[in-house]
mmCIF file of C-alpha atoms in Angstrom:
data_model
loop_
_atom_site.group_PDB
_atom_site.id
_atom_site.type_symbol
_atom_site.label_atom_id
_atom_site.label_comp_id
_atom_site.label_asym_id
_atom_site.label_seq_id
_atom_site.Cartn_x
_atom_site.Cartn_y
_atom_site.Cartn_z
ATOM 1 C CA UNK A 1 0.000 0.000 0.000
ATOM 2 C CA UNK A 2 1.455 3.361 -1.008
ATOM 3 C CA UNK A 3 1.366 6.312 1.415
ATOM 4 C CA UNK A 4 -1.470 8.044 -0.447
ATOM 5 C CA UNK A 5 -3.403 4.788 -0.691
ATOM 6 C CA UNK A 6 -3.010 4.561 3.085
ATOM 7 C CA UNK A 7 -4.445 8.081 3.435
ATOM 8 C CA UNK A 8 -7.458 7.169 1.305
ATOM 9 C CA UNK A 9 -8.022 3.988 3.320
ATOM 10 C CA UNK A 10 -7.793 5.984 6.541
ATOM 11 C CA UNK A 11 -10.402 8.492 5.364
ATOM 12 C CA UNK A 12 -12.737 5.619 4.497
ATOM 13 C CA UNK A 13 -12.224 3.926 7.893
ATOM 14 C CA UNK A 14 -14.482 5.013 10.781
ATOM 15 C CA UNK A 15 -12.917 6.450 13.934
ATOM 16 C CA UNK A 16 -15.357 8.464 16.057
ATOM 17 C CA UNK A 17 -13.833 9.395 19.408
ATOM 18 C CA UNK A 18 -13.888 6.331 21.652
ATOM 19 C CA UNK A 19 -14.387 4.027 18.667
ATOM 20 C CA UNK A 20 -10.941 4.166 17.072
ATOM 21 C CA UNK A 21 -10.231 0.409 16.901
ATOM 22 C CA UNK A 22 -10.754 0.097 13.104
ATOM 23 C CA UNK A 23 -8.364 2.920 12.239
ATOM 24 C CA UNK A 24 -5.733 1.706 14.705
ATOM 25 C CA UNK A 25 -5.888 -1.758 13.146
ATOM 26 C CA UNK A 26 -5.349 -0.206 9.702
ATOM 27 C CA UNK A 27 -2.363 1.810 10.963
ATOM 28 C CA UNK A 28 -0.772 -1.215 12.639
ATOM 29 C CA UNK A 29 -1.092 -3.285 9.456
ATOM 30 C CA UNK A 30 0.373 -0.473 7.364
ATOM 31 C CA UNK A 31 3.392 -0.115 9.659
ATOM 32 C CA UNK A 32 4.031 -3.846 10.070
ATOM 33 C CA UNK A 33 6.602 -4.074 7.224
ATOM 34 C CA UNK A 34 8.489 -1.042 8.523
ATOM 35 C CA UNK A 35 8.856 -1.480 12.299
ATOM 36 C CA UNK A 36 8.151 -4.161 14.878
ATOM 37 C CA UNK A 37 7.780 -1.555 17.606
ATOM 38 C CA UNK A 38 4.021 -0.972 17.356
ATOM 39 C CA UNK A 39 1.741 -1.169 20.389
ATOM 40 C CA UNK A 40 -1.712 -0.070 21.528
ATOM 41 C CA UNK A 41 -2.230 1.037 25.116
ATOM 42 C CA UNK A 42 -5.261 0.560 27.344
ATOM 43 C CA UNK A 43 -6.654 3.937 26.290
ATOM 44 C CA UNK A 44 -6.415 2.984 22.608
ATOM 45 C CA UNK A 45 -3.443 5.129 21.549
ATOM 46 C CA UNK A 46 -1.250 3.462 18.933
ATOM 47 C CA UNK A 47 2.481 4.050 19.331
ATOM 48 C CA UNK A 48 5.139 3.198 16.761
ATOM 49 C CA UNK A 49 8.742 3.525 17.896
ATOM 50 C CA UNK A 50 12.023 3.795 15.987
ATOM 51 C CA UNK A 51 15.520 4.826 17.064
ATOM 52 C CA UNK A 52 17.900 4.008 19.904
ATOM 53 C CA UNK A 53 16.731 3.770 23.474
ATOM 54 C CA UNK A 54 18.527 5.826 26.116
ATOM 55 C CA UNK A 55 18.490 8.843 23.816
ATOM 56 C CA UNK A 56 16.268 11.961 23.701
ATOM 57 C CA UNK A 57 12.623 10.975 23.404
ATOM 58 C CA UNK A 58 10.661 12.706 20.649
ATOM 59 C CA UNK A 59 6.891 12.232 20.667
ATOM 60 C CA UNK A 60 4.966 13.041 17.485
ATOM 61 C CA UNK A 61 1.212 13.159 18.041
ATOM 62 C CA UNK A 62 -1.539 13.138 15.434
ATOM 63 C CA UNK A 63 -5.005 12.300 16.647
ATOM 64 C CA UNK A 64 -6.816 9.670 14.611
ATOM 65 C CA UNK A 65 -10.323 10.231 15.955
ATOM 66 C CA UNK A 66 -13.037 12.140 14.132
ATOM 67 C CA UNK A 67 -16.299 13.752 15.123
ATOM 68 C CA UNK A 68 -19.358 11.532 14.890
ATOM 69 C CA UNK A 69 -22.641 10.649 16.532
ATOM 70 C CA UNK A 70 -23.908 8.038 18.971
ATOM 71 C CA UNK A 71 -27.261 6.276 18.786
ATOM 72 C CA UNK A 72 -29.199 7.155 21.937
ATOM 73 C CA UNK A 73 -32.863 6.328 21.170
ATOM 74 C CA UNK A 74 -34.972 4.218 18.802
ATOM 75 C CA UNK A 75 -38.625 5.211 18.514
ATOM 76 C CA UNK A 76 -41.614 2.925 17.906
ATOM 77 C CA UNK A 77 -41.602 3.611 14.180
ATOM 78 C CA UNK A 78 -37.928 2.698 13.766
ATOM 79 C CA UNK A 79 -36.418 6.160 13.525
ATOM 80 C CA UNK A 80 -33.097 6.694 15.316
ATOM 81 C CA UNK A 81 -31.976 9.650 17.407
ATOM 82 C CA UNK A 82 -28.371 10.392 18.222
ATOM 83 C CA UNK A 83 -26.091 12.489 20.397
ATOM 84 C CA UNK A 84 -23.047 14.176 18.936
ATOM 85 C CA UNK A 85 -19.456 13.114 19.504
ATOM 86 C CA UNK A 86 -17.334 16.236 19.246
ATOM 87 C CA UNK A 87 -18.223 19.673 17.940
ATOM 88 C CA UNK A 88 -20.910 19.710 15.247
ATOM 89 C CA UNK A 89 -22.697 22.515 13.467
ATOM 90 C CA UNK A 90 -26.164 20.912 13.152
ATOM 91 C CA UNK A 91 -26.661 22.734 9.840
ATOM 92 C CA UNK A 92 -23.957 20.495 8.375
ATOM 93 C CA UNK A 93 -26.045 17.394 9.081
ATOM 94 C CA UNK A 94 -29.250 18.248 7.223
ATOM 95 C CA UNK A 95 -29.790 15.859 4.326
ATOM 96 C CA UNK A 96 -26.542 13.934 4.780
ATOM 97 C CA UNK A 97 -25.869 10.303 3.960
ATOM 98 C CA UNK A 98 -24.697 8.592 7.161
ATOM 99 C CA UNK A 99 -23.397 5.213 8.303
ATOM 100 C CA UNK A 100 -24.200 3.463 11.579
ATOM 101 C CA UNK A 101 -21.292 1.205 12.553
ATOM 102 C CA UNK A 102 -22.768 -1.857 14.250
ATOM 103 C CA UNK A 103 -21.150 -5.027 15.568
ATOM 104 C CA UNK A 104 -22.409 -6.797 12.440
ATOM 105 C CA UNK A 105 -21.152 -4.186 10.007
ATOM 106 C CA UNK A 106 -22.124 -0.832 8.529
ATOM 107 C CA UNK A 107 -25.787 0.160 8.163
ATOM 108 C CA UNK A 108 -26.673 2.919 5.711
ATOM 109 C CA UNK A 109 -28.754 5.791 7.028
ATOM 110 C CA UNK A 110 -29.897 9.262 6.076
ATOM 111 C CA UNK A 111 -30.381 12.188 8.422
ATOM 112 C CA UNK A 112 -32.865 14.954 7.793
ATOM 113 C CA UNK A 113 -35.745 16.971 9.154
ATOM 114 C CA UNK A 114 -39.193 18.156 8.076
ATOM 115 C CA UNK A 115 -39.152 19.323 4.402
ATOM 116 C CA UNK A 116 -39.112 23.061 3.787
ATOM 117 C CA UNK A 117 -42.648 22.893 2.319
ATOM 118 C CA UNK A 118 -43.980 21.873 5.734
ATOM 119 C CA UNK A 119 -42.045 24.321 7.868
ATOM 120 C CA UNK A 120 -44.009 27.138 9.479
ATOM 121 C CA UNK A 121 -42.835 30.719 8.781
ATOM 122 C CA UNK A 122 -41.337 30.777 12.281
ATOM 123 C CA UNK A 123 -39.532 27.458 11.764
ATOM 124 C CA UNK A 124 -38.028 28.716 8.508
ATOM 125 C CA UNK A 125 -36.364 31.567 10.391
ATOM 126 C CA UNK A 126 -34.891 29.361 13.111
ATOM 127 C CA UNK A 127 -31.537 27.610 13.135
ATOM 128 C CA UNK A 128 -32.158 23.879 13.041
ATOM 129 C CA UNK A 129 -31.629 22.026 16.316
ATOM 130 C CA UNK A 130 -30.157 18.548 16.616
ATOM 131 C CA UNK A 131 -33.328 17.305 18.348
ATOM 132 C CA UNK A 132 -35.340 18.241 15.259
ATOM 133 C CA UNK A 133 -33.426 15.718 13.108
ATOM 134 C CA UNK A 134 -33.478 11.954 12.988
ATOM 135 C CA UNK A 135 -31.751 9.040 11.287
ATOM 136 C CA UNK A 136 -33.711 6.836 8.906
ATOM 137 C CA UNK A 137 -32.366 3.354 8.106
ATOM 138 C CA UNK A 138 -35.541 2.223 6.338
ATOM 139 C CA UNK A 139 -36.918 0.305 9.304
ATOM 140 C CA UNK A 140 -40.711 0.051 9.550
ATOM 141 C CA UNK A 141 -40.818 -0.458 13.313
ATOM 142 C CA UNK A 142 -38.750 0.038 16.423
ATOM 143 C CA UNK A 143 -38.510 -3.714 16.802
ATOM 144 C CA UNK A 144 -37.030 -4.108 13.329
ATOM 145 C CA UNK A 145 -34.562 -1.263 13.883
ATOM 146 C CA UNK A 146 -33.458 -2.671 17.249
ATOM 147 C CA UNK A 147 -32.538 -5.979 15.602
ATOM 148 C CA UNK A 148 -30.007 -4.128 13.469
ATOM 149 C CA UNK A 149 -28.847 -1.171 15.564
ATOM 150 C CA UNK A 150 -28.073 -0.943 19.297
ATOM 151 C CA UNK A 151 -27.994 2.001 21.641
ATOM 152 C CA UNK A 152 -24.387 3.217 21.774
ATOM 153 C CA UNK A 153 -23.511 2.348 18.167
ATOM 154 C CA UNK A 154 -21.379 5.104 16.591
ATOM 155 C CA UNK A 155 -22.377 7.015 13.466
ATOM 156 C CA UNK A 156 -20.323 8.877 10.881
ATOM 157 C CA UNK A 157 -20.944 10.810 7.739
ATOM 158 C CA UNK A 158 -20.651 8.712 4.590
ATOM 159 C CA UNK A 159 -16.874 8.283 4.441
ATOM 160 C CA UNK A 160 -15.857 9.284 0.938
ATOM 161 C CA UNK A 161 -12.488 10.350 -0.485
ATOM 162 C CA UNK A 162 -12.975 12.797 -3.351
ATOM 163 C CA UNK A 163 -10.054 13.917 -5.536
ATOM 164 C CA UNK A 164 -10.527 17.495 -6.733
ATOM 165 C CA UNK A 165 -8.439 19.440 -9.251
ATOM 166 C CA UNK A 166 -4.670 19.332 -8.836
ATOM 167 C CA UNK A 167 -3.581 17.768 -5.559
ATOM 168 C CA UNK A 168 -6.641 18.809 -3.542
ATOM 169 C CA UNK A 169 -8.727 16.062 -1.948
ATOM 170 C CA UNK A 170 -11.936 16.282 0.070
ATOM 171 C CA UNK A 171 -13.847 14.174 2.549
ATOM 172 C CA UNK A 172 -14.864 13.919 6.191
ATOM 173 C CA UNK A 173 -12.157 13.175 8.717
ATOM 174 C CA UNK A 174 -9.313 15.170 7.152
ATOM 175 C CA UNK A 175 -9.376 16.474 10.737
ATOM 176 C CA UNK A 176 -7.184 14.817 11.724
ATOM 177 C CA UNK A 177 -6.330 11.760 9.676
ATOM 178 C CA UNK A 178 -4.035 14.028 7.683
ATOM 179 C CA UNK A 179 -2.078 14.901 10.834
ATOM 180 C CA UNK A 180 -2.032 11.248 11.851
ATOM 181 C CA UNK A 181 -0.762 10.387 8.345
ATOM 182 C CA UNK A 182 2.192 12.760 8.678
ATOM 183 C CA UNK A 183 3.192 11.236 12.015
ATOM 184 C CA UNK A 184 2.984 7.663 10.732
ATOM 185 C CA UNK A 185 4.766 8.620 7.527
ATOM 186 C CA UNK A 186 7.566 10.205 9.578
ATOM 187 C CA UNK A 187 8.039 6.944 11.482
ATOM 188 C CA UNK A 188 8.074 4.993 8.217
ATOM 189 C CA UNK A 189 10.610 7.305 6.600
ATOM 190 C CA UNK A 190 12.816 7.503 9.687
ATOM 191 C CA UNK A 191 12.963 3.710 9.821
ATOM 192 C CA UNK A 192 13.645 3.403 6.079
ATOM 193 C CA UNK A 193 16.453 5.992 6.149
ATOM 194 C CA UNK A 194 18.240 4.640 9.242
ATOM 195 C CA UNK A 195 21.184 3.277 7.233
ATOM 196 C CA UNK A 196 21.895 6.666 5.644
ATOM 197 C CA UNK A 197 20.557 8.946 8.387
ATOM 198 C CA UNK A 198 20.834 7.059 11.691
ATOM 199 C CA UNK A 199 18.670 8.531 14.404
ATOM 200 C CA UNK A 200 20.239 9.876 17.583
ATOM 201 C CA UNK A 201 16.860 10.122 19.283
ATOM 202 C CA UNK A 202 14.022 7.725 19.945
ATOM 203 C CA UNK A 203 10.956 8.664 17.902
ATOM 204 C CA UNK A 204 7.520 7.769 19.250
ATOM 205 C CA UNK A 205 4.872 8.302 16.592
ATOM 206 C CA UNK A 206 1.485 8.260 18.297
ATOM 207 C CA UNK A 207 -1.956 8.089 16.708
ATOM 208 C CA UNK A 208 -3.759 9.581 19.676
ATOM 209 C CA UNK A 209 -7.404 8.987 20.551
ATOM 210 C CA UNK A 210 -10.284 11.094 21.864
ATOM 211 C CA UNK A 211 -8.833 14.485 20.954
ATOM 212 C CA UNK A 212 -12.243 15.697 19.811
ATOM 213 C CA UNK A 213 -13.723 15.213 23.280
ATOM 214 C CA UNK A 214 -10.970 16.790 25.350
ATOM 215 C CA UNK A 215 -7.392 15.918 24.268
ATOM 216 C CA UNK A 216 -7.636 12.742 26.296
ATOM 217 C CA UNK A 217 -5.381 10.320 24.429
ATOM 218 C CA UNK A 218 -2.439 12.690 24.151
ATOM 219 C CA UNK A 219 -2.550 13.228 27.907
ATOM 220 C CA UNK A 220 -2.292 9.523 28.724
ATOM 221 C CA UNK A 221 0.211 8.742 25.960
ATOM 222 C CA UNK A 222 2.553 11.521 27.097
ATOM 223 C CA UNK A 223 2.343 10.278 30.684
ATOM 224 C CA UNK A 224 3.464 6.850 29.486
ATOM 225 C CA UNK A 225 6.205 7.995 27.082
ATOM 226 C CA UNK A 226 7.554 10.933 29.127
ATOM 227 C CA UNK A 227 8.994 12.731 26.080
ATOM 228 C CA UNK A 228 11.707 15.366 26.144
ATOM 229 C CA UNK A 229 10.360 17.006 22.985
ATOM 230 C CA UNK A 230 6.932 16.703 21.393
ATOM 231 C CA UNK A 231 5.294 17.965 18.218
ATOM 232 C CA UNK A 232 1.570 17.782 17.635
ATOM 233 C CA UNK A 233 0.207 17.788 14.102
ATOM 234 C CA UNK A 234 -3.377 18.863 13.548
ATOM 235 C CA UNK A 235 -5.363 20.783 10.961
ATOM 236 C CA UNK A 236 -5.925 24.515 10.997
ATOM 237 C CA UNK A 237 -8.412 26.767 9.240
ATOM 238 C CA UNK A 238 -7.358 27.781 5.740
ATOM 239 C CA UNK A 239 -8.248 31.388 4.972
ATOM 240 C CA UNK A 240 -7.990 31.145 1.175
ATOM 241 C CA UNK A 241 -11.720 30.844 0.577
ATOM 242 C CA UNK A 242 -14.645 33.274 0.784
ATOM 243 C CA UNK A 243 -15.871 34.709 4.133
ATOM 244 C CA UNK A 244 -12.792 33.701 6.160
ATOM 245 C CA UNK A 245 -10.989 36.709 7.645
ATOM 246 C CA UNK A 246 -7.239 36.776 7.090
ATOM 247 C CA UNK A 247 -7.027 39.502 9.720
ATOM 248 C CA UNK A 248 -8.361 37.042 12.294
ATOM 249 C CA UNK A 249 -7.095 33.688 11.013
ATOM 250 C CA UNK A 250 -3.870 34.701 9.279
ATOM 251 C CA UNK A 251 -2.970 34.171 5.642
ATOM 252 C CA UNK A 252 -3.160 30.371 5.480
ATOM 253 C CA UNK A 253 -3.629 28.695 2.115
ATOM 254 C CA UNK A 254 -3.857 25.184 0.748
ATOM 255 C CA UNK A 255 -0.658 24.239 -1.042
ATOM 256 C CA UNK A 256 1.352 26.780 0.944
ATOM 257 C CA UNK A 257 3.109 24.159 3.025
ATOM 258 C CA UNK A 258 3.199 23.288 6.731
ATOM 259 C CA UNK A 259 1.842 25.867 9.155
ATOM 260 C CA UNK A 260 4.393 26.381 11.934
ATOM 261 C CA UNK A 261 2.697 27.857 14.977
ATOM 262 C CA UNK A 262 4.276 30.392 17.320
ATOM 263 C CA UNK A 263 2.928 31.553 20.678
ATOM 264 C CA UNK A 264 2.910 30.826 24.423
ATOM 265 C CA UNK A 265 1.815 27.196 23.993
ATOM 266 C CA UNK A 266 4.916 26.612 21.858
ATOM 267 C CA UNK A 267 8.550 26.175 22.822
ATOM 268 C CA UNK A 268 10.320 28.975 20.932
ATOM 269 C CA UNK A 269 13.392 26.868 20.175
ATOM 270 C CA UNK A 270 11.305 24.017 18.736
ATOM 271 C CA UNK A 271 9.492 26.470 16.453
ATOM 272 C CA UNK A 272 12.788 28.101 15.443
ATOM 273 C CA UNK A 273 14.330 24.740 14.564
ATOM 274 C CA UNK A 274 11.320 23.808 12.433
ATOM 275 C CA UNK A 275 11.629 27.116 10.565
ATOM 276 C CA UNK A 276 15.394 26.693 10.089
ATOM 277 C CA UNK A 277 14.965 23.160 8.733
ATOM 278 C CA UNK A 278 12.228 24.250 6.349
ATOM 279 C CA UNK A 279 14.334 27.115 4.972
ATOM 280 C CA UNK A 280 17.515 25.034 4.711
ATOM 281 C CA UNK A 281 15.751 22.268 2.802
ATOM 282 C CA UNK A 282 13.526 24.301 0.490
ATOM 283 C CA UNK A 283 10.283 23.324 2.200
ATOM 284 C CA UNK A 284 7.608 26.010 1.782
ATOM 285 C CA UNK A 285 6.028 26.917 5.101
ATOM 286 C CA UNK A 286 3.523 29.302 6.630
ATOM 287 C CA UNK A 287 3.477 30.953 10.044
ATOM 288 C CA UNK A 288 0.540 31.223 12.415
ATOM 289 C CA UNK A 289 0.231 32.977 15.760
ATOM 290 C CA UNK A 290 -1.730 31.546 18.677
ATOM 291 C CA UNK A 291 -1.974 33.626 21.825
ATOM 292 C CA UNK A 292 -3.590 31.042 24.075
ATOM 293 C CA UNK A 293 -3.384 27.363 24.940
ATOM 294 C CA UNK A 294 -4.086 25.434 21.749
ATOM 295 C CA UNK A 295 -7.364 23.527 21.354
ATOM 296 C CA UNK A 296 -5.433 20.450 20.237
ATOM 297 C CA UNK A 297 -2.949 17.874 21.524
ATOM 298 C CA UNK A 298 -0.102 20.395 21.885
ATOM 299 C CA UNK A 299 -2.003 21.877 24.831
ATOM 300 C CA UNK A 300 -1.641 18.843 27.081
ATOM 301 C CA UNK A 301 1.748 17.794 25.709
ATOM 302 C CA UNK A 302 3.354 21.039 26.850
ATOM 303 C CA UNK A 303 2.295 20.578 30.474
ATOM 304 C CA UNK A 304 2.754 16.824 30.750
ATOM 305 C CA UNK A 305 4.887 15.673 33.665
ATOM 306 C CA UNK A 306 7.536 18.268 34.491
ATOM 307 C CA UNK A 307 6.969 20.008 31.150
ATOM 308 C CA UNK A 308 7.778 19.141 27.542
ATOM 309 C CA UNK A 309 9.401 21.261 24.814
ATOM 310 C CA UNK A 310 6.422 21.314 22.483
ATOM 311 C CA UNK A 311 5.837 22.364 18.893
ATOM 312 C CA UNK A 312 2.730 22.550 16.749
ATOM 313 C CA UNK A 313 2.645 22.014 13.000
ATOM 314 C CA UNK A 314 -0.678 22.315 11.216
ATOM 315 C CA UNK A 315 -2.183 21.188 7.921
ATOM 316 C CA UNK A 316 -4.326 23.833 6.161
ATOM 317 C CA UNK A 317 -7.918 22.606 5.945
ATOM 318 C CA UNK A 318 -10.998 24.173 4.383
ATOM 319 C CA UNK A 319 -14.517 23.572 5.746
ATOM 320 C CA UNK A 320 -13.506 21.944 9.044
ATOM 321 C CA UNK A 321 -15.970 19.597 10.768
ATOM 322 C CA UNK A 322 -18.024 19.041 7.646
ATOM 323 C CA UNK A 323 -18.568 16.375 5.001
ATOM 324 C CA UNK A 324 -16.309 18.241 2.568
ATOM 325 C CA UNK A 325 -13.120 19.034 4.473
ATOM 326 C CA UNK A 326 -10.495 19.848 1.848
ATOM 327 C CA UNK A 327 -6.700 19.654 1.983
ATOM 328 C CA UNK A 328 -3.713 19.583 -0.351
ATOM 329 C CA UNK A 329 -1.663 16.396 -0.460
ATOM 330 C CA UNK A 330 1.436 18.516 -1.160
ATOM 331 C CA UNK A 331 1.005 20.041 2.303
ATOM 332 C CA UNK A 332 0.960 16.733 4.150
ATOM 333 C CA UNK A 333 3.922 15.510 2.113
ATOM 334 C CA UNK A 334 5.843 18.628 3.160
ATOM 335 C CA UNK A 335 4.864 18.155 6.824
ATOM 336 C CA UNK A 336 6.150 14.569 6.787
ATOM 337 C CA UNK A 337 9.423 15.711 5.206
ATOM 338 C CA UNK A 338 9.843 18.455 7.819
ATOM 339 C CA UNK A 339 9.111 16.149 10.754
ATOM 340 C CA UNK A 340 11.548 13.545 9.427
ATOM 341 C CA UNK A 341 14.285 16.168 9.183
ATOM 342 C CA UNK A 342 13.493 17.333 12.728
ATOM 343 C CA UNK A 343 13.790 13.781 14.049
ATOM 344 C CA UNK A 344 17.078 13.256 12.204
ATOM 345 C CA UNK A 345 18.470 16.526 13.591
ATOM 346 C CA UNK A 346 17.700 15.787 17.234
ATOM 347 C CA UNK A 347 20.730 14.734 19.294
ATOM 348 C CA UNK A 348 21.601 14.441 22.993
ATOM 349 C CA UNK A 349 23.375 17.815 22.719
ATOM 350 C CA UNK A 350 20.179 19.667 21.805
ATOM 351 C CA UNK A 351 18.728 21.957 24.424
ATOM 352 C CA UNK A 352 15.302 23.527 24.307
ATOM 353 C CA UNK A 353 15.534 25.380 27.601
ATOM 354 C CA UNK A 354 14.427 28.968 26.985
ATOM 355 C CA UNK A 355 17.069 31.676 26.910
#
């Protein structure tokens, strides 16, 4: 399986927060030819390790979970109601094709609400609420539906991978299977290049879980690994489309390369080294400023244990938390190249103490 085939398979594999087993199985199988050091902890985080022990410990974190839904009620007529997993804009769900992931396999569903013809004038002016929508699997009774679907089964959007013009691709779950991809690809490349570029650090590539519900997997994985340096990779809002303010979000564009974040959540020397490596190796990059604790894995990595020198690299993403998230494959390729160079540059002599 090629790296981009792995990305497509990952996008098509369900991984709502708390239900990441299928994607972790895919990752483990993909890495099997490249490293024997692959494990899954009790929380569900997958860790792949390469490089010498008793050397600086570099943790690369890309969360593999995606937003989803959770079946919470089946009515007498066989319609399903669901809670959300992670942050949804309910408007994004109207009229979507969905999949319920049951123990016996996927069940196709659609989610909608009352047609516009039947909405009252007041209802037409209101923002749709989640409780006004339901899932329809074609069941004719609650009894029939309950034979197929159980309370607590996860739900995702229809998981499609859509190539667009050039190197743009679209689909749900680019947040953050693209970041996960860069971490896993860094492990693969670091292992493959050991004979020519031997590592002087131990790289722990972690596909973290449950980021979308509170950065939970990164917290437990960091406690187990106790890294000296950590870099989180997640998506960030691209501002190269209508209605997005560059004054507020920065000038972030698809195809512009990795987004290297600077701010109080970030170790200044880690960010500086990422910038230096990008410039020295002809990797296009973009800068972003973040004046608060990040809403992603870098937040908890920085304050794990006695403190970790933490960086944040982001993948530009249009239309986040929707069915049509869009990224450039050139960006994730550049992120993987940059992370590999960072890992190869890390030695016991490196210091990230401020000052």
